[in-house]
PDB file of C-alpha atoms in Angstrom:
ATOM      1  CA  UNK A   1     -10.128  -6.962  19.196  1.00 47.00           C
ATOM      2  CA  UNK A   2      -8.254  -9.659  21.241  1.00 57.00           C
ATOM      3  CA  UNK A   3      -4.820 -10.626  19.888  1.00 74.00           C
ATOM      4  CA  UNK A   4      -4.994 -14.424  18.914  1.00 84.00           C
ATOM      5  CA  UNK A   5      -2.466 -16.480  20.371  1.00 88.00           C
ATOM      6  CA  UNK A   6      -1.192 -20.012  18.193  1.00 87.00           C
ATOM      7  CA  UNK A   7       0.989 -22.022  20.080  1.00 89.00           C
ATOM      8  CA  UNK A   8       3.270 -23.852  17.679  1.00 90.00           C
ATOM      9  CA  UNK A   9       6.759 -26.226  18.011  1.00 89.00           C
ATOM     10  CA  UNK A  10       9.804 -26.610  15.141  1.00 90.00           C
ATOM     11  CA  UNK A  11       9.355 -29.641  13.541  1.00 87.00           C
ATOM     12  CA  UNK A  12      11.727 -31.818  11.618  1.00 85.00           C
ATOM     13  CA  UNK A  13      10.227 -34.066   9.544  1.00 82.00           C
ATOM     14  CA  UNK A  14       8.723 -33.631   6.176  1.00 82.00           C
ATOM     15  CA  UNK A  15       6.814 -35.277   3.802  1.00 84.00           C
ATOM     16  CA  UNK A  16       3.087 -37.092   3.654  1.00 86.00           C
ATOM     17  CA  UNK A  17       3.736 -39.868   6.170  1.00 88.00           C
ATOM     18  CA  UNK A  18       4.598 -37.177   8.691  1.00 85.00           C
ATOM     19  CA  UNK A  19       1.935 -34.777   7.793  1.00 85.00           C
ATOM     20  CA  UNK A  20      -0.645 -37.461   8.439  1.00 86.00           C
ATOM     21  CA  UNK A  21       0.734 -38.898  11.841  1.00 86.00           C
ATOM     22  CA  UNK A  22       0.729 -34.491  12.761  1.00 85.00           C
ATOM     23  CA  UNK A  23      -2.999 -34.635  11.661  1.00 86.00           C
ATOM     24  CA  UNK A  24      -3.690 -38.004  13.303  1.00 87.00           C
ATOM     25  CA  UNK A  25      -3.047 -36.198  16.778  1.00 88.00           C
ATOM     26  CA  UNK A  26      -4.783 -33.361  15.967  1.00 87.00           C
ATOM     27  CA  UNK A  27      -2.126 -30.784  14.830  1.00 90.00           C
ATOM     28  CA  UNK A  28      -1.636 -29.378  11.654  1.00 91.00           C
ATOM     29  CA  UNK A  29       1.871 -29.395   9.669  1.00 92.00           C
ATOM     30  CA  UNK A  30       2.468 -25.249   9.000  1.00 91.00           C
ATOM     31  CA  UNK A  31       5.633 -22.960   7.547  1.00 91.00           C
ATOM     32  CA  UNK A  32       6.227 -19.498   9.059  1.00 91.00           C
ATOM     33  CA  UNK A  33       8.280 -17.493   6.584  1.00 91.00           C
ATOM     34  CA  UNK A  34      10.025 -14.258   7.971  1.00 87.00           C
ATOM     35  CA  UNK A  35      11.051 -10.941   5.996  1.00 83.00           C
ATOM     36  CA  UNK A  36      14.094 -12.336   4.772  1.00 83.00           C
ATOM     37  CA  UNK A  37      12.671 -15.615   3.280  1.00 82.00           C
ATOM     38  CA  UNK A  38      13.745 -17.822   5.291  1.00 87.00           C
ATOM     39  CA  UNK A  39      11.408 -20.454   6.205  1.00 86.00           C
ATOM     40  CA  UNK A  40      10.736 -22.499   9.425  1.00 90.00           C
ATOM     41  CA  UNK A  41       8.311 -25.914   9.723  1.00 90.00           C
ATOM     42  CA  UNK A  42       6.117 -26.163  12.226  1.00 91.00           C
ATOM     43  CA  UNK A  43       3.541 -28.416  14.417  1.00 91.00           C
ATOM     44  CA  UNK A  44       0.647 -26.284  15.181  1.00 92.00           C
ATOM     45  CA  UNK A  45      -2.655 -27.648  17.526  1.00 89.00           C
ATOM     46  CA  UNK A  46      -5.491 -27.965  14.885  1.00 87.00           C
ATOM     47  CA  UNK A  47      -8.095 -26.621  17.111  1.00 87.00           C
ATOM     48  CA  UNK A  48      -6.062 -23.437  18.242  1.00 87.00           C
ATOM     49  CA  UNK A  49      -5.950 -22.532  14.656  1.00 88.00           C
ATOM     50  CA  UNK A  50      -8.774 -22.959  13.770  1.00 87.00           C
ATOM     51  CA  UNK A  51     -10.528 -20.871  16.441  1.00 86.00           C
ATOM     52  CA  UNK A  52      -7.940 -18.075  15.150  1.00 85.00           C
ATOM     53  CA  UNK A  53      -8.363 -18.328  11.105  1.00 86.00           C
ATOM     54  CA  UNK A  54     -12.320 -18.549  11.406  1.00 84.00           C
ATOM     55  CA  UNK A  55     -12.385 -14.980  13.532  1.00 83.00           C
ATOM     56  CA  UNK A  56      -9.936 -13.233  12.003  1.00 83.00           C
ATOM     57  CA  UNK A  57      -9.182 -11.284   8.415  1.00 80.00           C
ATOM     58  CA  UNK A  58      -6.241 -11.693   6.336  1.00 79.00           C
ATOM     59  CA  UNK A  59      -4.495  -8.362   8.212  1.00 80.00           C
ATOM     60  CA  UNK A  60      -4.980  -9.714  11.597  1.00 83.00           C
ATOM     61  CA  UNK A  61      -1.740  -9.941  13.403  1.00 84.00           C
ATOM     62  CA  UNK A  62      -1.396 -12.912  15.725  1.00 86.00           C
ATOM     63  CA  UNK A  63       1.215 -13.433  18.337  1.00 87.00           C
ATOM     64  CA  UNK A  64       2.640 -16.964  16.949  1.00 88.00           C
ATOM     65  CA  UNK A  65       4.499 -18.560  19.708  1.00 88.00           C
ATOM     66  CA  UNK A  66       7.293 -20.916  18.222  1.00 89.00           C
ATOM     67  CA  UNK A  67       8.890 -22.488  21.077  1.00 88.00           C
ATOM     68  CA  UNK A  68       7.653 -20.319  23.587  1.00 86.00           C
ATOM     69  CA  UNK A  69       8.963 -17.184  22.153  1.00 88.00           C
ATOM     70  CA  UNK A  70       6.415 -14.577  20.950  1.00 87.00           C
ATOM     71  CA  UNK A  71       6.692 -13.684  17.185  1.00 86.00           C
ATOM     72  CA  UNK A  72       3.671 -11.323  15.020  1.00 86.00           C
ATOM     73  CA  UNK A  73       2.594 -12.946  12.101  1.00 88.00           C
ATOM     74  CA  UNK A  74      -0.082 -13.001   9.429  1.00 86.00           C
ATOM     75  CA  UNK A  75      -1.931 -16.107   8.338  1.00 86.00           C
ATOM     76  CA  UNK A  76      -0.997 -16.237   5.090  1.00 87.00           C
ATOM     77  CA  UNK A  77      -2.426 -19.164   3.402  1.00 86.00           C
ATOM     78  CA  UNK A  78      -4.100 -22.091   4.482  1.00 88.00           C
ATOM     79  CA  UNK A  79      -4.725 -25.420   2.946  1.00 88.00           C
ATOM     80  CA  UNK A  80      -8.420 -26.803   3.700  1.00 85.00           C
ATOM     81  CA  UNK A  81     -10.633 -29.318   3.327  1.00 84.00           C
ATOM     82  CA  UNK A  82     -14.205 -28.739   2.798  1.00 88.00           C
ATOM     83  CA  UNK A  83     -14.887 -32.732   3.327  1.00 89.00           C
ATOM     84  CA  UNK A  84     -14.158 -33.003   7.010  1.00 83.00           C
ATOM     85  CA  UNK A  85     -14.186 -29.153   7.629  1.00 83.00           C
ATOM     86  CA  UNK A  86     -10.599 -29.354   8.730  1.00 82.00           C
ATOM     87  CA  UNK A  87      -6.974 -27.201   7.768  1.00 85.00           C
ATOM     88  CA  UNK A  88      -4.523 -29.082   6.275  1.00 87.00           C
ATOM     89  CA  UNK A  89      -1.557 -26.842   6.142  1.00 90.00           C
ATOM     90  CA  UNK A  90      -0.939 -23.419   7.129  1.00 90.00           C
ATOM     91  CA  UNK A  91       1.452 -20.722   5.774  1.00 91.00           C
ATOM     92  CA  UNK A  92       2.519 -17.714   8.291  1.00 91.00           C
ATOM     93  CA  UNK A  93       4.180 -14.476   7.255  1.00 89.00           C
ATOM     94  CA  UNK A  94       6.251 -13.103  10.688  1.00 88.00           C
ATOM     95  CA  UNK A  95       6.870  -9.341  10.210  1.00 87.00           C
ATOM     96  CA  UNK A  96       9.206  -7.289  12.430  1.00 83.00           C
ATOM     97  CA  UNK A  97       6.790  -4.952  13.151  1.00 78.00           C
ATOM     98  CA  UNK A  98       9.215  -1.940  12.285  1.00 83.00           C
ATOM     99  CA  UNK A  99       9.014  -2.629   8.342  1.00 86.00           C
ATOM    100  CA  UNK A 100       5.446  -1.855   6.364  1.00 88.00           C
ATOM    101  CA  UNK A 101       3.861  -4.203   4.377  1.00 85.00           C
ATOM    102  CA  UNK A 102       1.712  -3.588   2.005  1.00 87.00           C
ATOM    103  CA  UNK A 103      -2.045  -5.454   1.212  1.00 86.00           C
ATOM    104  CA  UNK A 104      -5.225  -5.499  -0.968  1.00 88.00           C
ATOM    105  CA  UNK A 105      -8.804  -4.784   0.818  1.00 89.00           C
ATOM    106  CA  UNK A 106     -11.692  -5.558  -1.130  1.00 90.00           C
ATOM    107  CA  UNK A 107     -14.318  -2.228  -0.322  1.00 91.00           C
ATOM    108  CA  UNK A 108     -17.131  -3.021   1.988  1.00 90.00           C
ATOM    109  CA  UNK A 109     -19.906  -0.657   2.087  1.00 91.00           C
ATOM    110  CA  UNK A 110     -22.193   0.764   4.351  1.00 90.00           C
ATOM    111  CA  UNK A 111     -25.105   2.553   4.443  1.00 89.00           C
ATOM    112  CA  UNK A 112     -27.664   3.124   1.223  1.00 89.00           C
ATOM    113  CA  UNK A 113     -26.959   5.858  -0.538  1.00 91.00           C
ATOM    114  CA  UNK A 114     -30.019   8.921  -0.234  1.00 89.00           C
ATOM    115  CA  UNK A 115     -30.034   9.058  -3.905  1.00 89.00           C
ATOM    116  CA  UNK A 116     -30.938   5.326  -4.268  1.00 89.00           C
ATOM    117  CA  UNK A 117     -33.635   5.902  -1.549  1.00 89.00           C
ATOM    118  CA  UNK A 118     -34.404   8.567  -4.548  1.00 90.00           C
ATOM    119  CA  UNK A 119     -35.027   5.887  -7.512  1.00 90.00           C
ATOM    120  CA  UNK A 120     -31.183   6.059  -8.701  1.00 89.00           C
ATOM    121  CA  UNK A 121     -28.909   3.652  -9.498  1.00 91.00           C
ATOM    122  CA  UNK A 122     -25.338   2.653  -7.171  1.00 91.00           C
ATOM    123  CA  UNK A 123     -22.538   1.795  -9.571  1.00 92.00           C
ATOM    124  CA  UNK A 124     -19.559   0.058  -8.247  1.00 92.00           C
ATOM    125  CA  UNK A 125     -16.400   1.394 -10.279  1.00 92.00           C
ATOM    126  CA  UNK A 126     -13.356  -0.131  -8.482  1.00 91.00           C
ATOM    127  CA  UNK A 127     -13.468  -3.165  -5.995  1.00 91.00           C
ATOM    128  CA  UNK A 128     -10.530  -3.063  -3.969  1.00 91.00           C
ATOM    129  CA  UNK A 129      -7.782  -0.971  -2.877  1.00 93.00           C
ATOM    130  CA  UNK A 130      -3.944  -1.340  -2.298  1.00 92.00           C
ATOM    131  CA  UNK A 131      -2.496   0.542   1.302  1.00 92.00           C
ATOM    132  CA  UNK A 132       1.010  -0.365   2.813  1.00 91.00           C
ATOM    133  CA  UNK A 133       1.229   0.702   6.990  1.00 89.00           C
ATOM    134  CA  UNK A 134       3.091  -0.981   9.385  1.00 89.00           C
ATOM    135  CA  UNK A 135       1.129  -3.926  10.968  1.00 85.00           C
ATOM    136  CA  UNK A 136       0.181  -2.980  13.894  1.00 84.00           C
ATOM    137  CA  UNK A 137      -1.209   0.232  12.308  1.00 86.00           C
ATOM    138  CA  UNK A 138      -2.782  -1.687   9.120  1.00 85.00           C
ATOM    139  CA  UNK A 139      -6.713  -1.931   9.465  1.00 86.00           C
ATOM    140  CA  UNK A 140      -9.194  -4.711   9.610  1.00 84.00           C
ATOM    141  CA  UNK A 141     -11.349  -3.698   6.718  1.00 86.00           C
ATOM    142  CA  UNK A 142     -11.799  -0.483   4.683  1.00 89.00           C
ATOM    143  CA  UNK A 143     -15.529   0.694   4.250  1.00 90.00           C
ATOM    144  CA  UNK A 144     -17.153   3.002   2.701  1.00 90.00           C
ATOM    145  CA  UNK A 145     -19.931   4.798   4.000  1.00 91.00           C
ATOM    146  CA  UNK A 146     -22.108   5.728   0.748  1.00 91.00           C
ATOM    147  CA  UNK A 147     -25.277   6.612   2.858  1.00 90.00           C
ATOM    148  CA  UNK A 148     -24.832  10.618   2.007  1.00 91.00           C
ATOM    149  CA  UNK A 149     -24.063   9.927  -1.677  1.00 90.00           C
ATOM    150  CA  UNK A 150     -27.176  11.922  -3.853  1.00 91.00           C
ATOM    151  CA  UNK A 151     -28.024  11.363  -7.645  1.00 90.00           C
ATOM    152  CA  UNK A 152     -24.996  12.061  -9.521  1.00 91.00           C
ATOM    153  CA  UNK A 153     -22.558  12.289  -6.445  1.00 91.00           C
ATOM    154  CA  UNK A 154     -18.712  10.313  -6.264  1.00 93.00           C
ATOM    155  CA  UNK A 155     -16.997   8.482  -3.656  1.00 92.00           C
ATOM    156  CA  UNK A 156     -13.189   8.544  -4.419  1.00 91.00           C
ATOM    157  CA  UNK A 157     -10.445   6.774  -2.911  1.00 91.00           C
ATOM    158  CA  UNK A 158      -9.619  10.067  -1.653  1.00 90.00           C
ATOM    159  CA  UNK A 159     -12.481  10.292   0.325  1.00 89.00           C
ATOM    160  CA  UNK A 160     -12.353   7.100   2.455  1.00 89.00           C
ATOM    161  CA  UNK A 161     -11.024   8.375   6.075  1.00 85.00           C
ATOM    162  CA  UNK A 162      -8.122   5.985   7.092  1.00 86.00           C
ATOM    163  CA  UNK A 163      -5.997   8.124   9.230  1.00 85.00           C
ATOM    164  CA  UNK A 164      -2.613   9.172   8.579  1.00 88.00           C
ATOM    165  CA  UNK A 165      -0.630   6.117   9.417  1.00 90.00           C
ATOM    166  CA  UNK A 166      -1.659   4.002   6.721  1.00 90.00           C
ATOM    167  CA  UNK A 167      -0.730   5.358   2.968  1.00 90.00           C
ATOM    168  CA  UNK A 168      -3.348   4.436   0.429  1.00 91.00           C
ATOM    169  CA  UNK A 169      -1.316   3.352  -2.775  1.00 92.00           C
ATOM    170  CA  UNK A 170      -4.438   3.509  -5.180  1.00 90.00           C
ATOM    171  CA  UNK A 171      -4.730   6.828  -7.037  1.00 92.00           C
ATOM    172  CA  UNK A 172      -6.585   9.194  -4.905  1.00 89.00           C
ATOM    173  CA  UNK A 173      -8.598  10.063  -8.248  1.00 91.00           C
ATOM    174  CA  UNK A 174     -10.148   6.494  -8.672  1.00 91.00           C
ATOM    175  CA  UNK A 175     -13.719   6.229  -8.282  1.00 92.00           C
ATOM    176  CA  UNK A 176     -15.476   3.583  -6.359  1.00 92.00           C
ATOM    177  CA  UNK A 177     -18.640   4.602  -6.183  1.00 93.00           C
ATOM    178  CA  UNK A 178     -21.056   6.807  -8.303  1.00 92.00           C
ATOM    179  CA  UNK A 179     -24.886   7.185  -8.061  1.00 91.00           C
ATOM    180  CA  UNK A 180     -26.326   6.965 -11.581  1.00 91.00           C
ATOM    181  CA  UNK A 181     -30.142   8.524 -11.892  1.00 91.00           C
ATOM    182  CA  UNK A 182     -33.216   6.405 -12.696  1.00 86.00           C
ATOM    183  CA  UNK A 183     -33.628   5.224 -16.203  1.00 79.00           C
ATOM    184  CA  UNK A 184     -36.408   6.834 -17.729  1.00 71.00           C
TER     185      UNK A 184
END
């Protein structure tokens, strides 16, 4: 997947009156926040980020460039208004890239399960799961292929295949998915 790039400037001035004269020319007022806390506002083009936040998920790394200098960062929040289908504000997280972070992925699935082909029943147990990986290592997504799953069978955390750089923080034990048989 291509690396979005958001071109954005330091800004000085605060408050409403400024963040409507940013939005007025079509930028958006924004705060990157690093590891340490420290915060830094910004002036980012509207239409650059918006092209970014609409493609991308909320482990996406995008190469924020704050004066020209390159800096990996997660979208973090954004402030939006479904009225004139515009973003408000926007919140950035920049990581080192040598530090892991930890996130929550809600469980996609894929596939249908050959023992619901079979009359039973899939029952969702768990809905998401916590991992921590350094960012350029942390995934997308996290599915769950159910489609060999018979009557009666499990799918564990345990059993989801994400490689060995990212550490899955949710017990290994937990069940997400379980194929219950017809009801009688």
């Amino acid at each position: 997947m291509e690396q979005f790039v958001i071109n954005a400037t330091t800004r000085k001035e605060s408050g409403k009156v400024a963040a409507k004269k940013l939005r007025a020319a079509g930028h958006i007022p924004a705060v990157a926040y690093n590891e340490k806390g420290e915060s830094i506002m910004l002036d980012v083009d509207a239409v650059e980020f918006s092209k970014a936040w609409r493609s991308i998920t909320k482990t996406t790394l995008v190469n924020l460039k704050i004066d020209g200098k390159d800096n990996l960062a997660y979208i973090k929040d954004t402030e939006y208004d479904i009225k004139t289908d515009s973003s408000l504000h926007a919140d950035f997280h920049i990581v080192s890239g040598t530090k892991p972070v930890t996130a929550v992925f809600k469980i996609r699935y894929s596939g249908t399960p050959a023992g619901v082909l079979k009359g039973g029943f899939m029952v969702k147990h768990i809905p998401d799961v916590k991992v921590k990986a350094l960012p350029k290592d942390m995934p997308e997504f996290i599915t769950a292929d159910v489609s060999k799953l018979e009557i009666g069978g499990k799918f564990t955390v345990a059993d989801l295949n994400l490689g060995d750089k990212v550490t899955v923080l949710t017990k290994a034990e937990s069940l997400i998915v379980s194929i219950a048989p017809p009801k009688k």
